[in-house]
mmCIF file of C-alpha atoms and ligand atoms in Angstrom:
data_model
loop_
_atom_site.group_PDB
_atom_site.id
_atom_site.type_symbol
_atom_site.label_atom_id
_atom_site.label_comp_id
_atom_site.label_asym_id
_atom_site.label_seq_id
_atom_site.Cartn_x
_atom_site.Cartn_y
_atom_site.Cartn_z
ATOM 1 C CA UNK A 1 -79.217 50.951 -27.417
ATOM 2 C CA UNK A 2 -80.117 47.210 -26.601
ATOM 3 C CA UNK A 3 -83.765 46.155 -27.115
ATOM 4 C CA UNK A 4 -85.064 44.945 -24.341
ATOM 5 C CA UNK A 5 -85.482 41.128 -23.633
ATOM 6 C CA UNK A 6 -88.945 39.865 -24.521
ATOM 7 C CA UNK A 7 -91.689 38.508 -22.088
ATOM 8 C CA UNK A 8 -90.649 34.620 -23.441
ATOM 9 C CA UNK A 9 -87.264 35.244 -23.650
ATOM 10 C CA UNK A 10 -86.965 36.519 -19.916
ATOM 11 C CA UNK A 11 -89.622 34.125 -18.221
ATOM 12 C CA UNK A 12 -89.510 31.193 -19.442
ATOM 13 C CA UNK A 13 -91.334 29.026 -17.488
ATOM 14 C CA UNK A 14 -94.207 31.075 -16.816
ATOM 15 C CA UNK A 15 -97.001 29.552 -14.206
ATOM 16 C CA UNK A 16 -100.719 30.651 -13.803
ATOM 17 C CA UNK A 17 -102.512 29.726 -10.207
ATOM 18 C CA UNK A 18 -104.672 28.148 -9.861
ATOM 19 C CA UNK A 19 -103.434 24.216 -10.974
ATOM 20 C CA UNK A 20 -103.057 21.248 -9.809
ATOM 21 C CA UNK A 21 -99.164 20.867 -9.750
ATOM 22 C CA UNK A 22 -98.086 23.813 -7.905
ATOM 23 C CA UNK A 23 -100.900 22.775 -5.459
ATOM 24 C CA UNK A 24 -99.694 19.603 -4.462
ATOM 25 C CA UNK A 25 -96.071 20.519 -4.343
ATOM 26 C CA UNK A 26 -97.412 23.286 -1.909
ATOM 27 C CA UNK A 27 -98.845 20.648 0.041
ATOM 28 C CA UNK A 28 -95.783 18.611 0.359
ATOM 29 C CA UNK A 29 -93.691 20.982 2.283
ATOM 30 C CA UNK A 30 -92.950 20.473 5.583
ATOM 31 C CA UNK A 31 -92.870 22.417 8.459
ATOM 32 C CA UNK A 32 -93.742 26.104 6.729
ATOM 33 C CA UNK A 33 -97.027 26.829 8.054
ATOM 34 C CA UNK A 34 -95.928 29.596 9.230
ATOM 35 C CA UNK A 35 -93.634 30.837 6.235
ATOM 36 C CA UNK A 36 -96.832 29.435 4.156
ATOM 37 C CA UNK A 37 -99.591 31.522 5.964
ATOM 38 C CA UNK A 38 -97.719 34.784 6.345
ATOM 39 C CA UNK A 39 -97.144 34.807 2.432
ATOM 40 C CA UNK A 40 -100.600 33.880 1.194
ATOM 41 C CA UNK A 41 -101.768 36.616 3.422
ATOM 42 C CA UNK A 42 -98.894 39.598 2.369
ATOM 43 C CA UNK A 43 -99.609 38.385 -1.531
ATOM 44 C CA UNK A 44 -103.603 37.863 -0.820
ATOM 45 C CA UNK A 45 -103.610 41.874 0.190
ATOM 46 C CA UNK A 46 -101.292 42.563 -2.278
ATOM 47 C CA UNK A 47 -103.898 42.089 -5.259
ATOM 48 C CA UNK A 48 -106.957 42.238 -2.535
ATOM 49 C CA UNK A 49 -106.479 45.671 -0.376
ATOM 50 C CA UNK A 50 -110.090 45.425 0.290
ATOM 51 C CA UNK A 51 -110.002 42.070 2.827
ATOM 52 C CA UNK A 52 -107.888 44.366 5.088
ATOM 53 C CA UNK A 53 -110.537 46.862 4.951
ATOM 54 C CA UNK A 54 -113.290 44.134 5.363
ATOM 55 C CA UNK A 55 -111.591 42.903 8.342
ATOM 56 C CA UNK A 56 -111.166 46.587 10.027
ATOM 57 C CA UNK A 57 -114.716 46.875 9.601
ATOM 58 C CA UNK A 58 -115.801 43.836 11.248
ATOM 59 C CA UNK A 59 -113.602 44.285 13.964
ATOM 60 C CA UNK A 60 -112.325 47.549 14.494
ATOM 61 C CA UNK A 61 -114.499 50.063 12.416
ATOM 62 C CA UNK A 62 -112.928 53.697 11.603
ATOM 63 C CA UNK A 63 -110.508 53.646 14.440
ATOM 64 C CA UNK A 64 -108.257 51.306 11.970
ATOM 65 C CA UNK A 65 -107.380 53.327 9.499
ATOM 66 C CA UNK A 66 -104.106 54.678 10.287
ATOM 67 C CA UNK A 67 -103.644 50.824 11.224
ATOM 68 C CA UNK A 68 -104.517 49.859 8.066
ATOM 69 C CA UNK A 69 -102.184 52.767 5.831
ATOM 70 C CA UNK A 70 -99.086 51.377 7.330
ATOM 71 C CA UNK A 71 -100.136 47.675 6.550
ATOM 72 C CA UNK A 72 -101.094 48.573 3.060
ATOM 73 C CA UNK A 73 -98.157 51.154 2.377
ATOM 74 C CA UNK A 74 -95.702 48.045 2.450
ATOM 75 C CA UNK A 75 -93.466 47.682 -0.446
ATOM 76 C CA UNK A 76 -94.525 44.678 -2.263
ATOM 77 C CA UNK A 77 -91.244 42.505 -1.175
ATOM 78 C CA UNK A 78 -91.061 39.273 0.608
ATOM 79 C CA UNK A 79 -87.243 37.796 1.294
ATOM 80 C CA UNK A 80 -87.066 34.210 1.453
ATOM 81 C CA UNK A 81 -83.206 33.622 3.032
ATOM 82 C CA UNK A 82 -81.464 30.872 4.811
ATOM 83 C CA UNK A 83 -80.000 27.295 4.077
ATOM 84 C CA UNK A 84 -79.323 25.520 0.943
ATOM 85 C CA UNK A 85 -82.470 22.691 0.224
ATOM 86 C CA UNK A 86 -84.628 23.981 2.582
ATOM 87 C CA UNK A 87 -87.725 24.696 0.619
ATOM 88 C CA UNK A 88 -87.061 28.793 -0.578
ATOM 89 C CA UNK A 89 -87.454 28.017 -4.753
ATOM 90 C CA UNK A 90 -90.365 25.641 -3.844
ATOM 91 C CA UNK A 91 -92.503 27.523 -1.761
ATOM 92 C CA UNK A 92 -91.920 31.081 -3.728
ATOM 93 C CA UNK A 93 -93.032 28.714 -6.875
ATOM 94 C CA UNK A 94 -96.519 27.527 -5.496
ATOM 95 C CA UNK A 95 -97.497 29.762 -2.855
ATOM 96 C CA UNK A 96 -99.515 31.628 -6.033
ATOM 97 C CA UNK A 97 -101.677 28.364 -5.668
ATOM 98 C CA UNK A 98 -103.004 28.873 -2.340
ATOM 99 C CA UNK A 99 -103.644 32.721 -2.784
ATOM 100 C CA UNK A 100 -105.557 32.051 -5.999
ATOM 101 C CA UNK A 101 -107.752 29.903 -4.782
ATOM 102 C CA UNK A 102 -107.915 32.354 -1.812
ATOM 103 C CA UNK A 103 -108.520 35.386 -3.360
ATOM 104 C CA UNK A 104 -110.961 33.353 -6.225
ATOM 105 C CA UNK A 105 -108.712 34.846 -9.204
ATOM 106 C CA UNK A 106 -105.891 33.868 -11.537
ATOM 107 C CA UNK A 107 -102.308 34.677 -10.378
ATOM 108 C CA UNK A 108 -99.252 34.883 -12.826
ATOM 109 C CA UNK A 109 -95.695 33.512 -11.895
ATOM 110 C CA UNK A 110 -92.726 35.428 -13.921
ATOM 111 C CA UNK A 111 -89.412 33.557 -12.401
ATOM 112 C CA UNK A 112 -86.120 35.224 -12.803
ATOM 113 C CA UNK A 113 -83.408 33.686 -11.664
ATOM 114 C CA UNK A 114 -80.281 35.435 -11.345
ATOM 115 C CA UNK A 115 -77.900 32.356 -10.956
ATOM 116 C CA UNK A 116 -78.371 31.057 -14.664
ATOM 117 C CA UNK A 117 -79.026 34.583 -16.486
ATOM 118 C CA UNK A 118 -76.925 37.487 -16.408
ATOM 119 C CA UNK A 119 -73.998 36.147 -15.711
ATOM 120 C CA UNK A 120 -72.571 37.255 -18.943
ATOM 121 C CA UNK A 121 -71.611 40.857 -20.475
ATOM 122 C CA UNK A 122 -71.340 43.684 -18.492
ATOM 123 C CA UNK A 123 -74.577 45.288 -17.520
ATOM 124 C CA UNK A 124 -76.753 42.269 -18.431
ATOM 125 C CA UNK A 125 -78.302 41.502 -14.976
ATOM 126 C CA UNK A 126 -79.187 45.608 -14.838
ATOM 127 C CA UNK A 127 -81.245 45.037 -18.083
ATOM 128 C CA UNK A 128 -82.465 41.471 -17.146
ATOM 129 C CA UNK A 129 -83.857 43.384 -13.640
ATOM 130 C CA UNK A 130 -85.091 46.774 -15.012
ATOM 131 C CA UNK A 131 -87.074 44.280 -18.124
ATOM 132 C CA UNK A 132 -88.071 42.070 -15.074
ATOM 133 C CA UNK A 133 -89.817 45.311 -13.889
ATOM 134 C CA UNK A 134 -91.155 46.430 -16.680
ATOM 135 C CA UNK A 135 -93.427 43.132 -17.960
ATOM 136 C CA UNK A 136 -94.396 42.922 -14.409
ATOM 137 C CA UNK A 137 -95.630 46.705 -13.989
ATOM 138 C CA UNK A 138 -97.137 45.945 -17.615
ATOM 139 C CA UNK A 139 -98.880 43.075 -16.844
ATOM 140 C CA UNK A 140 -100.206 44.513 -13.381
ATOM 141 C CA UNK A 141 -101.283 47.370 -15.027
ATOM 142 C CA UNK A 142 -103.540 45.468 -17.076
ATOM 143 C CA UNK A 143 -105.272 43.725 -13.795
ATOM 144 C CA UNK A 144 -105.600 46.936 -11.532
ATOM 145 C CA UNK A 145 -109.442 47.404 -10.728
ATOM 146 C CA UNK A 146 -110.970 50.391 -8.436
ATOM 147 C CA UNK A 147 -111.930 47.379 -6.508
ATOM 148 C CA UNK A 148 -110.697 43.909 -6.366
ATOM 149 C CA UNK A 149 -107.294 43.287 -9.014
ATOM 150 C CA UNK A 150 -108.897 41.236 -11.848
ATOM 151 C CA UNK A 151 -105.663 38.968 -11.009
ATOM 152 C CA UNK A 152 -102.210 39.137 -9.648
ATOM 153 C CA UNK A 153 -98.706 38.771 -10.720
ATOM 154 C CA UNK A 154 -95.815 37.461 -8.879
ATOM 155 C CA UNK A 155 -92.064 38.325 -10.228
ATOM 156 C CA UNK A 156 -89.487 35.680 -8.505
ATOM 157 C CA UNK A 157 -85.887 36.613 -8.474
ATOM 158 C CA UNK A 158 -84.541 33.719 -7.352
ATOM 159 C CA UNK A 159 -80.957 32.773 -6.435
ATOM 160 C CA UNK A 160 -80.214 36.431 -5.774
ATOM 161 C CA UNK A 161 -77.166 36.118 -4.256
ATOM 162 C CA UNK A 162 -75.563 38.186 -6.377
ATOM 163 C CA UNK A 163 -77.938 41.303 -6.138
ATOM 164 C CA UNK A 164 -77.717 40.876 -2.283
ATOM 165 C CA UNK A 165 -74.286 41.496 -1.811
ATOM 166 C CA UNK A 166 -74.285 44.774 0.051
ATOM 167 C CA UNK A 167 -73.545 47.900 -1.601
ATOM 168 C CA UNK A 168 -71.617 48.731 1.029
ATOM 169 C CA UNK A 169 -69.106 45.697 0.036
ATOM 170 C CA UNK A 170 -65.784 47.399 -1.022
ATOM 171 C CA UNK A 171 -65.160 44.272 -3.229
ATOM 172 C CA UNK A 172 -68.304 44.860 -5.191
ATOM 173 C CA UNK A 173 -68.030 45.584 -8.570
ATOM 174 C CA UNK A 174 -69.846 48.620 -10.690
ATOM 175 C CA UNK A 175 -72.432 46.639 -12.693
ATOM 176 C CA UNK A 176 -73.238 44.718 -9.211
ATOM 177 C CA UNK A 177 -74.392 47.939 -7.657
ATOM 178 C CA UNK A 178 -76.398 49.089 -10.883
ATOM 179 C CA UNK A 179 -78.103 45.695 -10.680
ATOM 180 C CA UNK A 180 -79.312 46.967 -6.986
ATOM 181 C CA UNK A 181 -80.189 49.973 -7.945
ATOM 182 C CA UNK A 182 -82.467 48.562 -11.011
ATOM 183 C CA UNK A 183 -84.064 45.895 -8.036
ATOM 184 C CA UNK A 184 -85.150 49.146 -5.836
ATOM 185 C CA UNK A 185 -85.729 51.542 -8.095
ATOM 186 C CA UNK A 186 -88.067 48.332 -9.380
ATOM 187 C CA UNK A 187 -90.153 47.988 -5.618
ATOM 188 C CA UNK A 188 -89.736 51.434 -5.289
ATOM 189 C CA UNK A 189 -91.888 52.036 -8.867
ATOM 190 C CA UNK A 190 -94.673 49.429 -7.881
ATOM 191 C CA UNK A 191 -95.403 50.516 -4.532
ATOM 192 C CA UNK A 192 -96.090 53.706 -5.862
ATOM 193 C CA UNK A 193 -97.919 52.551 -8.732
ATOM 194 C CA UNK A 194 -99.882 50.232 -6.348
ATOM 195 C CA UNK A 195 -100.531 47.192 -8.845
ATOM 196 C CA UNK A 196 -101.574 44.270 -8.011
ATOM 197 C CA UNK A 197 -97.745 42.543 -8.127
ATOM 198 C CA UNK A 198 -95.388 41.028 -5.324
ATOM 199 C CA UNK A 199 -91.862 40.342 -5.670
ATOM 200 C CA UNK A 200 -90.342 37.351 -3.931
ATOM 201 C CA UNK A 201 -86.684 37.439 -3.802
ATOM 202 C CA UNK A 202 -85.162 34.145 -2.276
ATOM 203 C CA UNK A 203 -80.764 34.438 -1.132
ATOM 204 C CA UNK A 204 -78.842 31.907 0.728
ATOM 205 C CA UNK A 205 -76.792 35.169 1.737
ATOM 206 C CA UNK A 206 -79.169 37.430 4.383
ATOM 207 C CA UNK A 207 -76.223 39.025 6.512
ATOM 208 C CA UNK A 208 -75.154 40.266 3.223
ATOM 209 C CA UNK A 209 -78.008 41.850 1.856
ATOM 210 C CA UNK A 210 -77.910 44.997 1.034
ATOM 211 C CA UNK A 211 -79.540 47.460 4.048
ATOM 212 C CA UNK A 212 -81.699 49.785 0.643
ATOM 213 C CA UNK A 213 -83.391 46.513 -0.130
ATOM 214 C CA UNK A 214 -83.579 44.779 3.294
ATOM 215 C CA UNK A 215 -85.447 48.119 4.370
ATOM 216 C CA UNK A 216 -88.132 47.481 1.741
ATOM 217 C CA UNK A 217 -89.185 44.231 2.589
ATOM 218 C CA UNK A 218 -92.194 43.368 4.011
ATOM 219 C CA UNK A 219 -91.052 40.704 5.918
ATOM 220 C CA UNK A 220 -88.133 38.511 5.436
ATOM 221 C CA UNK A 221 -88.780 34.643 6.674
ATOM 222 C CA UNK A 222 -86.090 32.083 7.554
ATOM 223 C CA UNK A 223 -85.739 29.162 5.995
ATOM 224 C CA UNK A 224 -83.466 26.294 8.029
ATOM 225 C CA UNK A 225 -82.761 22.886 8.098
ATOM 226 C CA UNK A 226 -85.252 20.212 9.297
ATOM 227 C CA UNK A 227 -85.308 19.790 12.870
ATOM 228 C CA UNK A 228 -85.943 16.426 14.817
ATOM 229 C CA UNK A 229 -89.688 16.236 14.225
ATOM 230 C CA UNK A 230 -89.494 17.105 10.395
ATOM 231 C CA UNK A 231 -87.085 14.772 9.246
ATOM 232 C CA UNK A 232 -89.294 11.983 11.169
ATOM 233 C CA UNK A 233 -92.244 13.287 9.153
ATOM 234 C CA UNK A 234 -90.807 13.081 5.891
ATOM 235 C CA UNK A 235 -88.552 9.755 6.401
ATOM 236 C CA UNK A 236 -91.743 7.894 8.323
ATOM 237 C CA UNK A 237 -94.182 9.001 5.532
ATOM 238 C CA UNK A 238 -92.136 7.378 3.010
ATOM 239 C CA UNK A 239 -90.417 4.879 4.643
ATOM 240 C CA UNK A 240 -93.397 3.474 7.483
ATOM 241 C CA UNK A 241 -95.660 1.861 4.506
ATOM 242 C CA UNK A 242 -92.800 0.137 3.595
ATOM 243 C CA UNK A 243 -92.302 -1.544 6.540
ATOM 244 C CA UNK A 244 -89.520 0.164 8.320
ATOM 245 C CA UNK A 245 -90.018 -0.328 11.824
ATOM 246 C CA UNK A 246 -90.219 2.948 13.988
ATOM 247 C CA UNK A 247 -87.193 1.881 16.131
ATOM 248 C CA UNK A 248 -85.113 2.132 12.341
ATOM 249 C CA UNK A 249 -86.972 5.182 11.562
ATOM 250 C CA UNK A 250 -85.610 7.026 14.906
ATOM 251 C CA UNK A 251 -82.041 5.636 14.044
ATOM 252 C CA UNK A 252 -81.980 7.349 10.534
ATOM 253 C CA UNK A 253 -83.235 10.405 12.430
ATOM 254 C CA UNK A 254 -80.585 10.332 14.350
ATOM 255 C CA UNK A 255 -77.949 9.735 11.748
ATOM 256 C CA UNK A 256 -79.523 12.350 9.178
ATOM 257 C CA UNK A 257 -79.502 15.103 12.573
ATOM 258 C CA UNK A 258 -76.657 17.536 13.149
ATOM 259 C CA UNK A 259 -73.619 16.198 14.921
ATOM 260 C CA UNK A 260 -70.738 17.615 16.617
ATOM 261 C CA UNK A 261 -69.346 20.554 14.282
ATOM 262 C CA UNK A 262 -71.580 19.238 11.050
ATOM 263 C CA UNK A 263 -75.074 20.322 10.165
ATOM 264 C CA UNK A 264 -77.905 17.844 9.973
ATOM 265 C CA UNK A 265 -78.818 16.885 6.200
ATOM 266 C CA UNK A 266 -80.978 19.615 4.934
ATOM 267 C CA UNK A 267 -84.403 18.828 3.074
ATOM 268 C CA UNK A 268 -83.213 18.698 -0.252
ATOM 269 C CA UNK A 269 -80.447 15.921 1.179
ATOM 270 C CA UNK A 270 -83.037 13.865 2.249
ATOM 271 C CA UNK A 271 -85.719 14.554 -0.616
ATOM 272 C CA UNK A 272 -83.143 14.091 -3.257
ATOM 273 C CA UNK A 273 -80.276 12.267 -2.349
ATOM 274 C CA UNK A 274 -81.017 9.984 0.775
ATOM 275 C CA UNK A 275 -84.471 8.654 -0.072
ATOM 276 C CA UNK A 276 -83.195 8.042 -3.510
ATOM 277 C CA UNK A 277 -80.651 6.041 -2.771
ATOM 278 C CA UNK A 278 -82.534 3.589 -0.338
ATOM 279 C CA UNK A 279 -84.795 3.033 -3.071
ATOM 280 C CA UNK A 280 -81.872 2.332 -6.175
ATOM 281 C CA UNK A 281 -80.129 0.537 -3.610
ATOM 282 C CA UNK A 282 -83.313 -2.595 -3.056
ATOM 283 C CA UNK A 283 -84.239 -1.920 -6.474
ATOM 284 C CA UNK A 284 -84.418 -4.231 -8.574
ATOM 285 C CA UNK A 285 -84.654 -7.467 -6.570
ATOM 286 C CA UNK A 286 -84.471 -6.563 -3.071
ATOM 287 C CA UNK A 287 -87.353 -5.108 -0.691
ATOM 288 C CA UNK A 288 -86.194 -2.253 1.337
ATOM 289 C CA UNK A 289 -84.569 -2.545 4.701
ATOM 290 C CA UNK A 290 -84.714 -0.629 7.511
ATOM 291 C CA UNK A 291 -80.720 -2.108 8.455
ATOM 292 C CA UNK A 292 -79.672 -1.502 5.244
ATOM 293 C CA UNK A 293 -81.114 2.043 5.019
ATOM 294 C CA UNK A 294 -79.418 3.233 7.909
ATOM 295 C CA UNK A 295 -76.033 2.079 6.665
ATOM 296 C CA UNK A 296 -76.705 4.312 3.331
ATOM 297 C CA UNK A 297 -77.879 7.208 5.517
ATOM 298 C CA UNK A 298 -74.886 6.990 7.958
ATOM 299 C CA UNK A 299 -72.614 6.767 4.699
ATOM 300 C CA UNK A 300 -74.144 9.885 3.617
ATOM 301 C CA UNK A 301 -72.505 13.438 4.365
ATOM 302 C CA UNK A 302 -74.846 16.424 4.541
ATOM 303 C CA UNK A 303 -74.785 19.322 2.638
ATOM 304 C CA UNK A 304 -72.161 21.822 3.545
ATOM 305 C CA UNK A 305 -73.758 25.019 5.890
ATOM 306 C CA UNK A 306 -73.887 27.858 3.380
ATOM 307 C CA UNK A 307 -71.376 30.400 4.725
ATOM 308 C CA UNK A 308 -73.457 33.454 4.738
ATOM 309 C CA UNK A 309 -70.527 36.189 6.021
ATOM 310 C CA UNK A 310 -71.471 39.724 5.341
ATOM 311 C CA UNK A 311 -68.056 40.760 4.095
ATOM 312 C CA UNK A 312 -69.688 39.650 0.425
ATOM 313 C CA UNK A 313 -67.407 37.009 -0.894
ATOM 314 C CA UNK A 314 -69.597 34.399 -2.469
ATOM 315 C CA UNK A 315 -67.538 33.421 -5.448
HETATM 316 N N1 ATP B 401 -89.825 22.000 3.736
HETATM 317 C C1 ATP B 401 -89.681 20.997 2.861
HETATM 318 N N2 ATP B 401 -90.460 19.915 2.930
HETATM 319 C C2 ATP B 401 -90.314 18.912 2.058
HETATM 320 N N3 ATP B 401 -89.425 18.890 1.057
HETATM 321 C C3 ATP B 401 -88.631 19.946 0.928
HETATM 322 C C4 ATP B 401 -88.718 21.049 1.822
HETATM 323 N N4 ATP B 401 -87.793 21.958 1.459
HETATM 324 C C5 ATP B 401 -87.166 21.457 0.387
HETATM 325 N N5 ATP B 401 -87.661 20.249 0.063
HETATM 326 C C6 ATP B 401 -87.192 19.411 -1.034
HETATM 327 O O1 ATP B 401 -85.934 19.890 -1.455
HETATM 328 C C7 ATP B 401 -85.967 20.312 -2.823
HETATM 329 C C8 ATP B 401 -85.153 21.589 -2.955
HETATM 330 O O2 ATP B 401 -85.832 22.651 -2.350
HETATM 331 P P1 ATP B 401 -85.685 24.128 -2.906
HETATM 332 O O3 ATP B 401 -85.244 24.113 -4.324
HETATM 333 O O4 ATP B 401 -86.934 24.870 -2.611
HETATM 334 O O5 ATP B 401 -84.500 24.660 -1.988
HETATM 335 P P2 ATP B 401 -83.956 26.142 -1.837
HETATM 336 O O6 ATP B 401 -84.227 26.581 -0.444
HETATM 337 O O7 ATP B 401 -84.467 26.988 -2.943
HETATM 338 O O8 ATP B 401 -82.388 25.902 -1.958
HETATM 339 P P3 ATP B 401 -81.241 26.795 -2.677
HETATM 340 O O9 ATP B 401 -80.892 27.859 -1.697
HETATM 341 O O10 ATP B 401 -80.130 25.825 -2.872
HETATM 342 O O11 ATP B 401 -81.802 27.315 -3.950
HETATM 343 C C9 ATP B 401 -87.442 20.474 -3.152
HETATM 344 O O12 ATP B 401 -87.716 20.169 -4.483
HETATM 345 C C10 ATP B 401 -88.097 19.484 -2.225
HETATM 346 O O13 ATP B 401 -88.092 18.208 -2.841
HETATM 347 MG MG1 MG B 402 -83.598 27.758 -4.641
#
């Protein structure tokens, strides 16, 4: 039998909440309130069942508590799905920020993801998911308190593409199925344990989840492309103290926004590719231009739209 892969081995970038990093890169995404609030509060109950009970009592008294069983019964899964770039890695990375400091305890980050590991022999993303499982449930263990979790731990599978690929798929292969049965049996074993741990899985691919896991989630937000207003946020903030007129700010807007038959650039094109290249292109004797910027932007092609098709054909 294999050994299973150690706590480094598997997680190797490890993060504890609260710190300043994951903070501010919380704070720099755009336009997820929403996504942003109803995860701090699914993870704040998750190692804090006692705030829902607070709140009953305040408000609502005994006639809550059938209320408050189905709230708390949950499985511990969020599903972050939608575009490419739009924010799914970075908010499942630093949410554990805000519901530390919420909370007032320390929250672990264990981040899996699937697209880099177990890619290789047969079987290995089964043993990556059911050791994924196990440190977590470990580690949880450890933090479970009658009252108040003495801290929390978040497992990330990221890019889970792979795992989400429904069952049902004929083209899906032996191993793939194993690998969702490890992920459910996984929930499945801490809900019933109920530790203090949440699982955030984050797919491009949500018509092709599978229905056994998409039943377990908690809630599954949508992540899409920046509309209108957001891309003026982000290319104002960065652009306006430079002293890009408004008028050129609206044109690259305009240019960066979805056209006929082509999506709009997605956050990651304009975080990492667009804004970039306005600044290589000045640098290293030329102030930036508003002009000159909108001729890189309309230059510019967005991302592709991820083809998310249930019949499971990623590759
Ligand atoms: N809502 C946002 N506001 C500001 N910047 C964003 C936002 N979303 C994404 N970005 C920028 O795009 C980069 C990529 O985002 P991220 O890795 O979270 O995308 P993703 O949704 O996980 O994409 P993929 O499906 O390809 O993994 C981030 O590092 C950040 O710079
Ligand atoms: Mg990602």
């Amino acid at each position: 039998m294999q050994t299973m892969p150690g706590l480094d081995e598997l997680f190797e970038r490890r993060q504890t909440y609260p710190d300043f990093d994951p903070q501010e890169r919380l704070a720099r995404l755009v336009g997820l309130d929403d996504q942003k609030s109803r995860l701090a509060k699914i993870l704040g109950l998750l190692v804090n069942p006692h705030g829902l009970e607070r709140w009953a009592e305040r408000f609502h008294a005994a006639e809550a508590r059938p209320l408050l069983d189905v709230v708390l019964r949950r499985p511990p899964l969020v599903i972050l799905a939608g575009d490419v770039g739009s924010g799914k890695t970075e908010l499942a990375e630093t949410i554990g920020d805000a519901v530390a400091r919420q909370e007032g305890i320390e929250l672990t980050l264990f981040p899996l993801s699937l697209a880099t590991r177990g890619q290789g022999r047969v079987g290995e993303m089964t043993q990556l998911l059911t050791a994924a499982f196990e440190h977590s449930v470990q580690a949880a263990t450890r933090l479970k308190c009658s009252g108040k979790a003495k801290g929390g731990i978040i497992l990330l599978i990221d890019e889970a593409d792979a795992l989400a690929q429904s069952r049902e798929a004929a083209q899906m292969h032996h191993e793939d199925r194993a690998g969702v049965n490890a992920f459910i049996r996984g929930i499945d074993r801490l809900a019933n344990l109920r530790l203090p741990a949440a699982v955030i899985m984050c797919t491009n691919r949500l018509n092709a989840l599978d229905p056994a896991v998409r039943r377990r989630a908690a809630d599954i937000m949508a992540f899409t492309r920046p509309n209108d207003e957001q891309r003026t946020h982000i290319l104002s903030l960065r652009l306006g103290p430079l002293g890009v007129s408004r008028s050129h700010v609206q044109a690259l807007v305009d240019a960066t926004g979805p056209t006929r038959g082509a999506p709009g650039f997605t956050f990651s094109d304009l975080a990492q590719r667009l804004l970039p290249a306005i600044a290589l292109d000045a640098y290293p004797d030329r102030a930036v231009k508003g002009p000159r910027a909108l001729e890189i932007a309309k230059a510019m092609t967005a991302t592709p739209a991820f083809r998310d098709e249930a019949t499971g054909d990623a590759k």
